[in-house]
């Protein structure tokens, strides 16, 4: 399963309870109220566990975590060291 | 509105204590919930992770201790068991200069106030008591009890009333930390309340700013503009950009055993309260907040936290079941309802 599908599934299951209406790839989690600051921490826990990575303090920025698109691009950079990925979006 | 069902009428995960009414829950053939299945590997590595985080805290303390102009840490201090124990750990094991910050929401129990006095005196810790105006707090709690104010996901972890209160607490302690240039922001979250990954984490100004923007909007819309003074002013992000502190919640990685904690706390004068409900050691509003949540959503607002602790082996499943699936104290519910001016059939 690709990054987008995996992260989207987690967000829909855990923050939207199955209702994905209004969740676009560039929807801001924080601004839309889908995820609050504690929810961001849960999202970090999920991606650390799923992809066996460590999200460093300096990586905890909205540009990496505040939308599906941002999370996918962050994972691509982190896991593929910037190589193009077929899961790329946008 | 969900109608609340008792434990005997509910399907409950055979491993933790999450009920079938918990949003998004799924069970496998053995009756084990998706949360237990997902976190199995993570829970297995818990011990190793805790050791790593203790080392990480040692390093962080070594870097910041004594360098700030006033205090090393500000403690969000409710006078309850977990924040008292956290403060004791930070003072006795790390000898930090701590400022205890209490948000008195007008429902602090008399025994909690007594515990606050005794603990801060025993640990020789400076203490600030912040008491917002009653008409505002009355309006905040009465509104939060009856309306859907916060995002759905926030209500998995706490009642709407508690979410309103803790939102104000978190904002105020961060605001104070920024103003006083305090590098550590300490909370007494239990090991079930927040993931270990966030137990030592540098706060990020941009994330805080986005989150505060949403919270300010919610509070202004629902509770009025008076609430805005409790949030971080926009000017602070430029003014104090380099001062954003580390959030720490050490109980995620220190041993957490209720009897040991009670014994340790007794040595500094903290006594278990007799005037609060079973899921709080400081607040007289909690039973009412729980009751509202149960009636509105059909699950107990503490169930996720306690389920996490059962899964981690911190408390036995039967103890967790008892904590969660016991009816709220009617007298305490009635006390809060009356104080908030809510008639019972609203």
mmCIF file of N, CA and C in Angstrom, chain B residues 89-220:
data_model
loop_
_atom_site.group_PDB
_atom_site.id
_atom_site.type_symbol
_atom_site.label_atom_id
_atom_site.label_comp_id
_atom_site.label_asym_id
_atom_site.label_seq_id
_atom_site.Cartn_x
_atom_site.Cartn_y
_atom_site.Cartn_z
ATOM 1 N N UNK B 89 9.074 14.132 40.928
ATOM 2 C CA UNK B 89 10.170 13.525 40.147
ATOM 3 C C UNK B 89 11.130 14.594 39.627
ATOM 4 N N UNK B 90 10.558 15.630 39.063
ATOM 5 C CA UNK B 90 11.407 16.671 38.450
ATOM 6 C C UNK B 90 12.218 17.420 39.498
ATOM 7 N N UNK B 91 11.629 17.601 40.657
ATOM 8 C CA UNK B 91 12.343 18.323 41.717
ATOM 9 C C UNK B 91 13.401 17.424 42.365
ATOM 10 N N UNK B 92 12.985 16.226 42.730
ATOM 11 C CA UNK B 92 13.892 15.384 43.521
ATOM 12 C C UNK B 92 14.949 14.683 42.667
ATOM 13 N N UNK B 93 14.582 14.263 41.455
ATOM 14 C CA UNK B 93 15.570 13.551 40.636
ATOM 15 C C UNK B 93 16.425 14.483 39.796
ATOM 16 N N UNK B 94 15.893 15.663 39.476
ATOM 17 C CA UNK B 94 16.647 16.560 38.594
ATOM 18 C C UNK B 94 16.979 17.908 39.234
ATOM 19 N N UNK B 95 16.428 18.140 40.397
ATOM 20 C CA UNK B 95 16.674 19.392 41.131
ATOM 21 C C UNK B 95 16.427 20.626 40.254
ATOM 22 N N UNK B 96 15.324 20.597 39.530
ATOM 23 C CA UNK B 96 15.009 21.730 38.647
ATOM 24 C C UNK B 96 14.392 22.878 39.437
ATOM 25 N N UNK B 97 14.586 24.084 38.923
ATOM 26 C CA UNK B 97 13.887 25.259 39.479
ATOM 27 C C UNK B 97 12.518 25.289 38.795
ATOM 28 N N UNK B 98 11.494 25.003 39.580
ATOM 29 C CA UNK B 98 10.161 24.809 38.986
ATOM 30 C C UNK B 98 9.200 25.906 39.429
ATOM 31 N N UNK B 99 8.404 26.376 38.468
ATOM 32 C CA UNK B 99 7.270 27.243 38.806
ATOM 33 C C UNK B 99 6.005 26.409 38.596
ATOM 34 N N UNK B 100 5.255 26.202 39.676
ATOM 35 C CA UNK B 100 3.993 25.453 39.554
ATOM 36 C C UNK B 100 2.892 26.433 39.168
ATOM 37 N N UNK B 101 2.109 26.052 38.152
ATOM 38 C CA UNK B 101 1.052 26.931 37.649
ATOM 39 C C UNK B 101 -0.277 26.186 37.754
ATOM 40 N N UNK B 102 -1.150 26.711 38.606
ATOM 41 C CA UNK B 102 -2.461 26.069 38.770
ATOM 42 C C UNK B 102 -3.540 26.912 38.108
ATOM 43 N N UNK B 103 -4.351 26.257 37.312
ATOM 44 C CA UNK B 103 -5.513 26.906 36.703
ATOM 45 C C UNK B 103 -6.716 26.529 37.559
ATOM 46 N N UNK B 104 -7.171 27.469 38.365
ATOM 47 C CA UNK B 104 -8.309 27.173 39.237
ATOM 48 C C UNK B 104 -9.595 27.461 38.465
ATOM 49 N N UNK B 105 -10.252 26.392 38.047
ATOM 50 C CA UNK B 105 -11.436 26.523 37.180
ATOM 51 C C UNK B 105 -12.732 26.724 37.972
ATOM 52 N N UNK B 106 -12.604 27.010 39.259
ATOM 53 C CA UNK B 106 -13.744 27.195 40.176
ATOM 54 C C UNK B 106 -14.350 25.866 40.612
ATOM 55 N N UNK B 107 -13.753 24.750 40.187
ATOM 56 C CA UNK B 107 -14.227 23.441 40.625
ATOM 57 C C UNK B 107 -13.098 22.642 41.278
ATOM 58 N N UNK B 108 -11.997 23.316 41.625
ATOM 59 C CA UNK B 108 -10.922 22.599 42.324
ATOM 60 C C UNK B 108 -11.466 22.149 43.674
ATOM 61 N N UNK B 109 -11.258 20.902 43.996
ATOM 62 C CA UNK B 109 -11.844 20.397 45.247
ATOM 63 C C UNK B 109 -11.057 20.930 46.447
ATOM 64 N N UNK B 110 -11.700 21.056 47.597
ATOM 65 C CA UNK B 110 -10.979 21.519 48.795
ATOM 66 C C UNK B 110 -9.757 20.647 49.096
ATOM 67 N N UNK B 111 -9.886 19.333 48.899
ATOM 68 C CA UNK B 111 -8.727 18.480 49.195
ATOM 69 C C UNK B 111 -7.595 18.720 48.191
ATOM 70 N N UNK B 112 -7.936 19.053 46.953
ATOM 71 C CA UNK B 112 -6.888 19.366 45.965
ATOM 72 C C UNK B 112 -6.151 20.644 46.375
ATOM 73 N N UNK B 113 -6.911 21.622 46.848
ATOM 74 C CA UNK B 113 -6.272 22.882 47.279
ATOM 75 C C UNK B 113 -5.323 22.621 48.451
ATOM 76 N N UNK B 114 -5.773 21.770 49.343
ATOM 77 C CA UNK B 114 -4.924 21.426 50.490
ATOM 78 C C UNK B 114 -3.662 20.693 50.013
ATOM 79 N N UNK B 115 -3.840 19.772 49.072
ATOM 80 C CA UNK B 115 -2.688 19.044 48.529
ATOM 81 C C UNK B 115 -1.707 19.989 47.822
ATOM 82 N N UNK B 116 -2.242 20.954 47.120
ATOM 83 C CA UNK B 116 -1.379 21.922 46.408
ATOM 84 C C UNK B 116 -0.501 22.670 47.417
ATOM 85 N N UNK B 117 -1.129 23.115 48.471
ATOM 86 C CA UNK B 117 -0.374 23.858 49.494
ATOM 87 C C UNK B 117 0.720 22.994 50.113
ATOM 88 N N UNK B 118 0.338 21.760 50.463
ATOM 89 C CA UNK B 118 1.299 20.881 51.129
ATOM 90 C C UNK B 118 2.449 20.481 50.210
ATOM 91 N N UNK B 119 2.130 20.143 48.973
ATOM 92 C CA UNK B 119 3.161 19.653 48.045
ATOM 93 C C UNK B 119 4.129 20.783 47.654
ATOM 94 N N UNK B 120 3.595 21.952 47.342
ATOM 95 C CA UNK B 120 4.500 23.049 46.957
ATOM 96 C C UNK B 120 5.376 23.461 48.150
ATOM 97 N N UNK B 121 4.795 23.364 49.346
ATOM 98 C CA UNK B 121 5.591 23.702 50.539
ATOM 99 C C UNK B 121 6.679 22.645 50.766
ATOM 100 N N UNK B 122 6.298 21.375 50.676
ATOM 101 C CA UNK B 122 7.267 20.292 50.938
ATOM 102 C C UNK B 122 8.401 20.298 49.920
ATOM 103 N N UNK B 123 8.065 20.597 48.653
ATOM 104 C CA UNK B 123 9.096 20.571 47.607
ATOM 105 C C UNK B 123 9.792 21.925 47.448
ATOM 106 N N UNK B 124 9.325 22.911 48.208
ATOM 107 C CA UNK B 124 9.874 24.273 48.135
ATOM 108 C C UNK B 124 9.832 24.799 46.694
ATOM 109 N N UNK B 125 8.596 24.848 46.205
ATOM 110 C CA UNK B 125 8.383 25.267 44.819
ATOM 111 C C UNK B 125 7.498 26.511 44.790
ATOM 112 N N UNK B 126 7.878 27.500 43.974
ATOM 113 C CA UNK B 126 7.049 28.701 43.811
ATOM 114 C C UNK B 126 5.770 28.316 43.080
ATOM 115 N N UNK B 127 4.697 29.019 43.420
ATOM 116 C CA UNK B 127 3.397 28.604 42.894
ATOM 117 C C UNK B 127 2.562 29.809 42.473
ATOM 118 N N UNK B 128 1.967 29.706 41.289
ATOM 119 C CA UNK B 128 1.044 30.733 40.811
ATOM 120 C C UNK B 128 -0.333 30.101 40.693
ATOM 121 N N UNK B 129 -1.350 30.763 41.248
ATOM 122 C CA UNK B 129 -2.724 30.282 41.089
ATOM 123 C C UNK B 129 -3.456 31.241 40.159
ATOM 124 N N UNK B 130 -3.893 30.731 39.037
ATOM 125 C CA UNK B 130 -4.591 31.573 38.054
ATOM 126 C C UNK B 130 -6.069 31.229 38.098
ATOM 127 N N UNK B 131 -6.895 32.212 38.447
ATOM 128 C CA UNK B 131 -8.323 31.954 38.572
ATOM 129 C C UNK B 131 -9.103 32.879 37.641
ATOM 130 N N UNK B 132 -9.554 32.354 36.507
ATOM 131 C CA UNK B 132 -10.301 33.208 35.582
ATOM 132 C C UNK B 132 -11.655 33.587 36.179
ATOM 133 N N UNK B 133 -12.235 34.631 35.625
ATOM 134 C CA UNK B 133 -13.514 35.122 36.175
ATOM 135 C C UNK B 133 -14.610 34.054 36.065
ATOM 136 N N UNK B 134 -15.439 33.977 37.102
ATOM 137 C CA UNK B 134 -16.469 32.939 37.168
ATOM 138 C C UNK B 134 -17.537 33.043 36.068
ATOM 139 N N UNK B 135 -18.097 34.226 35.772
ATOM 140 C CA UNK B 135 -19.138 34.245 34.734
ATOM 141 C C UNK B 135 -18.647 33.665 33.408
ATOM 142 N N UNK B 136 -17.393 33.938 33.081
ATOM 143 C CA UNK B 136 -16.844 33.401 31.842
ATOM 144 C C UNK B 136 -16.724 31.880 31.913
ATOM 145 N N UNK B 137 -16.162 31.389 33.017
ATOM 146 C CA UNK B 137 -15.965 29.946 33.135
ATOM 147 C C UNK B 137 -17.310 29.215 33.187
ATOM 148 N N UNK B 138 -18.265 29.827 33.839
ATOM 149 C CA UNK B 138 -19.600 29.235 33.897
ATOM 150 C C UNK B 138 -20.163 29.082 32.477
ATOM 151 N N UNK B 139 -20.005 30.137 31.709
ATOM 152 C CA UNK B 139 -20.504 30.112 30.333
ATOM 153 C C UNK B 139 -19.742 29.083 29.482
ATOM 154 N N UNK B 140 -18.420 29.034 29.650
ATOM 155 C CA UNK B 140 -17.600 28.070 28.894
ATOM 156 C C UNK B 140 -18.054 26.639 29.197
ATOM 157 N N UNK B 141 -18.161 26.313 30.481
ATOM 158 C CA UNK B 141 -18.494 24.930 30.847
ATOM 159 C C UNK B 141 -19.942 24.576 30.487
ATOM 160 N N UNK B 142 -20.855 25.525 30.731
ATOM 161 C CA UNK B 142 -22.266 25.240 30.440
ATOM 162 C C UNK B 142 -22.461 25.045 28.932
ATOM 163 N N UNK B 143 -21.747 25.830 28.130
ATOM 164 C CA UNK B 143 -21.858 25.694 26.673
ATOM 165 C C UNK B 143 -21.208 24.397 26.208
ATOM 166 N N UNK B 144 -20.001 24.143 26.698
ATOM 167 C CA UNK B 144 -19.273 22.938 26.271
ATOM 168 C C UNK B 144 -20.028 21.671 26.665
ATOM 169 N N UNK B 145 -20.765 21.730 27.752
ATOM 170 C CA UNK B 145 -21.496 20.540 28.208
ATOM 171 C C UNK B 145 -22.648 20.188 27.283
ATOM 172 N N UNK B 146 -23.168 21.184 26.575
ATOM 173 C CA UNK B 146 -24.395 20.941 25.811
ATOM 174 C C UNK B 146 -24.235 21.020 24.299
ATOM 175 N N UNK B 147 -23.113 21.585 23.837
ATOM 176 C CA UNK B 147 -22.965 21.757 22.394
ATOM 177 C C UNK B 147 -21.740 21.023 21.861
ATOM 178 N N UNK B 148 -21.781 20.664 20.595
ATOM 179 C CA UNK B 148 -20.595 20.071 19.976
ATOM 180 C C UNK B 148 -19.662 21.215 19.597
ATOM 181 N N UNK B 149 -18.647 21.412 20.393
ATOM 182 C CA UNK B 149 -17.779 22.573 20.223
ATOM 183 C C UNK B 149 -16.465 22.197 19.536
ATOM 184 N N UNK B 150 -15.921 21.056 19.891
ATOM 185 C CA UNK B 150 -14.573 20.692 19.420
ATOM 186 C C UNK B 150 -14.622 19.601 18.343
ATOM 187 N N UNK B 151 -13.449 19.402 17.700
ATOM 188 C CA UNK B 151 -13.342 18.377 16.666
ATOM 189 C C UNK B 151 -13.662 17.010 17.259
ATOM 190 N N UNK B 152 -14.221 16.155 16.405
ATOM 191 C CA UNK B 152 -14.613 14.812 16.852
ATOM 192 C C UNK B 152 -13.462 14.076 17.527
ATOM 193 N N UNK B 153 -12.276 14.167 16.914
ATOM 194 C CA UNK B 153 -11.153 13.378 17.422
ATOM 195 C C UNK B 153 -10.766 13.788 18.833
ATOM 196 N N UNK B 154 -10.900 15.081 19.154
ATOM 197 C CA UNK B 154 -10.539 15.541 20.506
ATOM 198 C C UNK B 154 -11.448 14.884 21.541
ATOM 199 N N UNK B 155 -12.667 14.606 21.130
ATOM 200 C CA UNK B 155 -13.642 14.052 22.078
ATOM 201 C C UNK B 155 -13.459 12.552 22.306
ATOM 202 N N UNK B 156 -12.531 11.947 21.579
ATOM 203 C CA UNK B 156 -12.174 10.554 21.880
ATOM 204 C C UNK B 156 -11.335 10.490 23.136
ATOM 205 N N UNK B 157 -10.613 11.583 23.414
ATOM 206 C CA UNK B 157 -9.626 11.568 24.498
ATOM 207 C C UNK B 157 -10.134 12.232 25.762
ATOM 208 N N UNK B 158 -11.135 13.082 25.645
ATOM 209 C CA UNK B 158 -11.622 13.811 26.824
ATOM 210 C C UNK B 158 -13.005 14.362 26.522
ATOM 211 N N UNK B 159 -13.729 14.690 27.570
ATOM 212 C CA UNK B 159 -15.046 15.289 27.374
ATOM 213 C C UNK B 159 -14.880 16.706 26.820
ATOM 214 N N UNK B 160 -15.960 17.227 26.310
ATOM 215 C CA UNK B 160 -15.939 18.587 25.777
ATOM 216 C C UNK B 160 -15.592 19.604 26.881
ATOM 217 N N UNK B 161 -16.131 19.374 28.071
ATOM 218 C CA UNK B 161 -15.865 20.269 29.207
ATOM 219 C C UNK B 161 -14.372 20.234 29.563
ATOM 220 N N UNK B 162 -13.823 19.035 29.668
ATOM 221 C CA UNK B 162 -12.387 18.911 29.992
ATOM 222 C C UNK B 162 -11.523 19.478 28.876
ATOM 223 N N UNK B 163 -11.942 19.275 27.625
ATOM 224 C CA UNK B 163 -11.167 19.799 26.499
ATOM 225 C C UNK B 163 -11.117 21.329 26.561
ATOM 226 N N UNK B 164 -12.248 21.955 26.903
ATOM 227 C CA UNK B 164 -12.273 23.417 27.024
ATOM 228 C C UNK B 164 -11.298 23.873 28.109
ATOM 229 N N UNK B 165 -11.341 23.189 29.246
ATOM 230 C CA UNK B 165 -10.498 23.571 30.380
ATOM 231 C C UNK B 165 -9.009 23.370 30.065
ATOM 232 N N UNK B 166 -8.679 22.198 29.535
ATOM 233 C CA UNK B 166 -7.267 21.885 29.307
ATOM 234 C C UNK B 166 -6.704 22.741 28.161
ATOM 235 N N UNK B 167 -7.561 23.124 27.233
ATOM 236 C CA UNK B 167 -7.114 24.029 26.168
ATOM 237 C C UNK B 167 -6.633 25.351 26.780
ATOM 238 N N UNK B 168 -7.389 25.842 27.737
ATOM 239 C CA UNK B 168 -7.007 27.101 28.404
ATOM 240 C C UNK B 168 -5.723 26.907 29.222
ATOM 241 N N UNK B 169 -5.643 25.772 29.905
ATOM 242 C CA UNK B 169 -4.438 25.487 30.702
ATOM 243 C C UNK B 169 -3.195 25.456 29.808
ATOM 244 N N UNK B 170 -3.281 24.693 28.714
ATOM 245 C CA UNK B 170 -2.111 24.540 27.838
ATOM 246 C C UNK B 170 -1.686 25.886 27.247
ATOM 247 N N UNK B 171 -2.672 26.693 26.864
ATOM 248 C CA UNK B 171 -2.334 28.001 26.314
ATOM 249 C C UNK B 171 -1.664 28.892 27.355
ATOM 250 N N UNK B 172 -2.233 28.893 28.538
ATOM 251 C CA UNK B 172 -1.714 29.801 29.581
ATOM 252 C C UNK B 172 -0.318 29.415 30.061
ATOM 253 N N UNK B 173 -0.063 28.118 30.196
ATOM 254 C CA UNK B 173 1.282 27.743 30.650
ATOM 255 C C UNK B 173 2.315 28.014 29.559
ATOM 256 N N UNK B 174 1.920 27.798 28.317
ATOM 257 C CA UNK B 174 2.862 28.105 27.231
ATOM 258 C C UNK B 174 3.118 29.619 27.163
ATOM 259 N N UNK B 175 2.062 30.383 27.296
ATOM 260 C CA UNK B 175 2.187 31.844 27.278
ATOM 261 C C UNK B 175 3.128 32.313 28.395
ATOM 262 N N UNK B 176 2.935 31.744 29.567
ATOM 263 C CA UNK B 176 3.792 32.117 30.701
ATOM 264 C C UNK B 176 5.242 31.686 30.460
ATOM 265 N N UNK B 177 5.410 30.494 29.915
ATOM 266 C CA UNK B 177 6.769 30.011 29.623
ATOM 267 C C UNK B 177 7.476 30.948 28.643
ATOM 268 N N UNK B 178 6.741 31.403 27.631
ATOM 269 C CA UNK B 178 7.336 32.315 26.648
ATOM 270 C C UNK B 178 7.708 33.637 27.307
ATOM 271 N N UNK B 179 6.776 34.163 28.090
ATOM 272 C CA UNK B 179 7.018 35.471 28.723
ATOM 273 C C UNK B 179 8.190 35.423 29.701
ATOM 274 N N UNK B 180 8.310 34.304 30.412
ATOM 275 C CA UNK B 180 9.345 34.217 31.440
ATOM 276 C C UNK B 180 10.598 33.483 30.961
ATOM 277 N N UNK B 181 10.607 33.106 29.686
ATOM 278 C CA UNK B 181 11.764 32.421 29.110
ATOM 279 C C UNK B 181 12.102 31.146 29.891
ATOM 280 N N UNK B 182 11.091 30.301 30.029
ATOM 281 C CA UNK B 182 11.259 29.021 30.744
ATOM 282 C C UNK B 182 11.381 27.902 29.704
ATOM 283 N N UNK B 183 12.464 27.136 29.738
ATOM 284 C CA UNK B 183 12.720 26.203 28.628
ATOM 285 C C UNK B 183 11.948 24.878 28.658
ATOM 286 N N UNK B 184 11.395 24.507 29.808
ATOM 287 C CA UNK B 184 10.670 23.228 29.877
ATOM 288 C C UNK B 184 9.232 23.461 30.330
ATOM 289 N N UNK B 185 8.329 22.800 29.631
ATOM 290 C CA UNK B 185 6.901 22.907 29.937
ATOM 291 C C UNK B 185 6.462 21.496 30.338
ATOM 292 N N UNK B 186 6.152 21.317 31.628
ATOM 293 C CA UNK B 186 5.920 19.946 32.118
ATOM 294 C C UNK B 186 4.441 19.682 32.379
ATOM 295 N N UNK B 187 4.018 18.499 31.978
ATOM 296 C CA UNK B 187 2.640 18.062 32.205
ATOM 297 C C UNK B 187 2.658 16.705 32.905
ATOM 298 N N UNK B 188 1.595 16.438 33.624
ATOM 299 C CA UNK B 188 1.507 15.152 34.329
ATOM 300 C C UNK B 188 0.636 14.158 33.593
ATOM 301 N N UNK B 189 0.716 14.138 32.248
ATOM 302 C CA UNK B 189 -0.110 13.168 31.500
ATOM 303 C C UNK B 189 0.248 11.759 31.957
ATOM 304 N N UNK B 190 -0.761 10.943 32.133
ATOM 305 C CA UNK B 190 -0.507 9.535 32.486
ATOM 306 C C UNK B 190 0.022 8.816 31.245
ATOM 307 N N UNK B 191 0.585 7.602 31.415
ATOM 308 C CA UNK B 191 1.116 6.892 30.238
ATOM 309 C C UNK B 191 0.040 6.539 29.208
ATOM 310 N N UNK B 192 -1.227 6.643 29.594
ATOM 311 C CA UNK B 192 -2.294 6.345 28.632
ATOM 312 C C UNK B 192 -2.825 7.578 27.929
ATOM 313 N N UNK B 193 -2.418 8.747 28.386
ATOM 314 C CA UNK B 193 -3.018 9.978 27.851
ATOM 315 C C UNK B 193 -2.372 10.501 26.578
ATOM 316 N N UNK B 194 -1.081 10.290 26.442
ATOM 317 C CA UNK B 194 -0.384 10.824 25.262
ATOM 318 C C UNK B 194 0.726 9.858 24.884
ATOM 319 N N UNK B 195 1.011 9.743 23.583
ATOM 320 C CA UNK B 195 2.028 8.779 23.154
ATOM 321 C C UNK B 195 3.429 9.134 23.658
ATOM 322 N N UNK B 196 4.238 8.105 23.859
ATOM 323 C CA UNK B 196 5.596 8.327 24.372
ATOM 324 C C UNK B 196 6.399 9.199 23.405
ATOM 325 N N UNK B 197 6.099 9.110 22.110
ATOM 326 C CA UNK B 197 6.847 9.916 21.126
ATOM 327 C C UNK B 197 6.753 11.406 21.425
ATOM 328 N N UNK B 198 5.677 11.813 22.097
ATOM 329 C CA UNK B 198 5.535 13.242 22.385
ATOM 330 C C UNK B 198 6.003 13.577 23.792
ATOM 331 N N UNK B 199 6.602 12.609 24.486
ATOM 332 C CA UNK B 199 6.941 12.818 25.899
ATOM 333 C C UNK B 199 8.071 13.827 26.095
ATOM 334 N N UNK B 200 8.904 13.960 25.088
ATOM 335 C CA UNK B 200 9.929 15.015 25.098
ATOM 336 C C UNK B 200 9.945 15.589 23.690
ATOM 337 N N UNK B 201 9.421 16.765 23.546
ATOM 338 C CA UNK B 201 9.279 17.285 22.198
ATOM 339 C C UNK B 201 9.365 18.808 22.201
ATOM 340 N N UNK B 202 10.178 19.317 21.338
ATOM 341 C CA UNK B 202 10.295 20.774 21.201
ATOM 342 C C UNK B 202 8.996 21.297 20.586
ATOM 343 N N UNK B 203 8.399 22.308 21.218
ATOM 344 C CA UNK B 203 7.175 22.858 20.629
ATOM 345 C C UNK B 203 7.542 23.641 19.373
ATOM 346 N N UNK B 204 6.734 23.476 18.359
ATOM 347 C CA UNK B 204 7.020 24.155 17.103
ATOM 348 C C UNK B 204 6.090 25.355 16.950
ATOM 349 N N UNK B 205 6.674 26.527 16.797
ATOM 350 C CA UNK B 205 5.888 27.758 16.777
ATOM 351 C C UNK B 205 4.836 27.749 15.663
ATOM 352 N N UNK B 206 5.193 27.226 14.497
ATOM 353 C CA UNK B 206 4.253 27.262 13.371
ATOM 354 C C UNK B 206 3.058 26.341 13.622
ATOM 355 N N UNK B 207 3.314 25.180 14.195
ATOM 356 C CA UNK B 207 2.203 24.261 14.503
ATOM 357 C C UNK B 207 1.327 24.851 15.607
ATOM 358 N N UNK B 208 1.969 25.408 16.620
ATOM 359 C CA UNK B 208 1.206 26.028 17.714
ATOM 360 C C UNK B 208 0.341 27.175 17.156
ATOM 361 N N UNK B 209 0.935 27.947 16.275
ATOM 362 C CA UNK B 209 0.214 29.101 15.724
ATOM 363 C C UNK B 209 -1.039 28.663 14.965
ATOM 364 N N UNK B 210 -0.876 27.622 14.123
ATOM 365 C CA UNK B 210 -2.026 27.109 13.365
ATOM 366 C C UNK B 210 -3.099 26.582 14.310
ATOM 367 N N UNK B 211 -2.656 25.832 15.315
ATOM 368 C CA UNK B 211 -3.596 25.237 16.260
ATOM 369 C C UNK B 211 -4.306 26.320 17.074
ATOM 370 N N UNK B 212 -3.536 27.325 17.495
ATOM 371 C CA UNK B 212 -4.118 28.410 18.294
ATOM 372 C C UNK B 212 -5.145 29.202 17.481
ATOM 373 N N UNK B 213 -4.857 29.340 16.190
ATOM 374 C CA UNK B 213 -5.777 30.089 15.326
ATOM 375 C C UNK B 213 -7.162 29.432 15.338
ATOM 376 N N UNK B 214 -7.141 28.091 15.233
ATOM 377 C CA UNK B 214 -8.404 27.348 15.233
ATOM 378 C C UNK B 214 -9.084 27.454 16.599
ATOM 379 N N UNK B 215 -8.301 27.288 17.664
ATOM 380 C CA UNK B 215 -8.879 27.322 19.013
ATOM 381 C C UNK B 215 -9.436 28.710 19.342
ATOM 382 N N UNK B 216 -8.712 29.728 18.940
ATOM 383 C CA UNK B 216 -9.188 31.093 19.202
ATOM 384 C C UNK B 216 -10.520 31.331 18.509
ATOM 385 N N UNK B 217 -10.620 30.813 17.287
ATOM 386 C CA UNK B 217 -11.870 30.977 16.532
ATOM 387 C C UNK B 217 -13.024 30.256 17.245
ATOM 388 N N UNK B 218 -12.750 29.015 17.667
ATOM 389 C CA UNK B 218 -13.792 28.237 18.359
ATOM 390 C C UNK B 218 -14.218 28.950 19.637
ATOM 391 N N UNK B 219 -13.236 29.388 20.422
ATOM 392 C CA UNK B 219 -13.562 30.028 21.699
ATOM 393 C C UNK B 219 -14.295 31.354 21.484
ATOM 394 N N UNK B 220 -13.871 32.119 20.487
ATOM 395 C CA UNK B 220 -14.551 33.403 20.222
ATOM 396 C C UNK B 220 -15.991 33.152 19.780
#
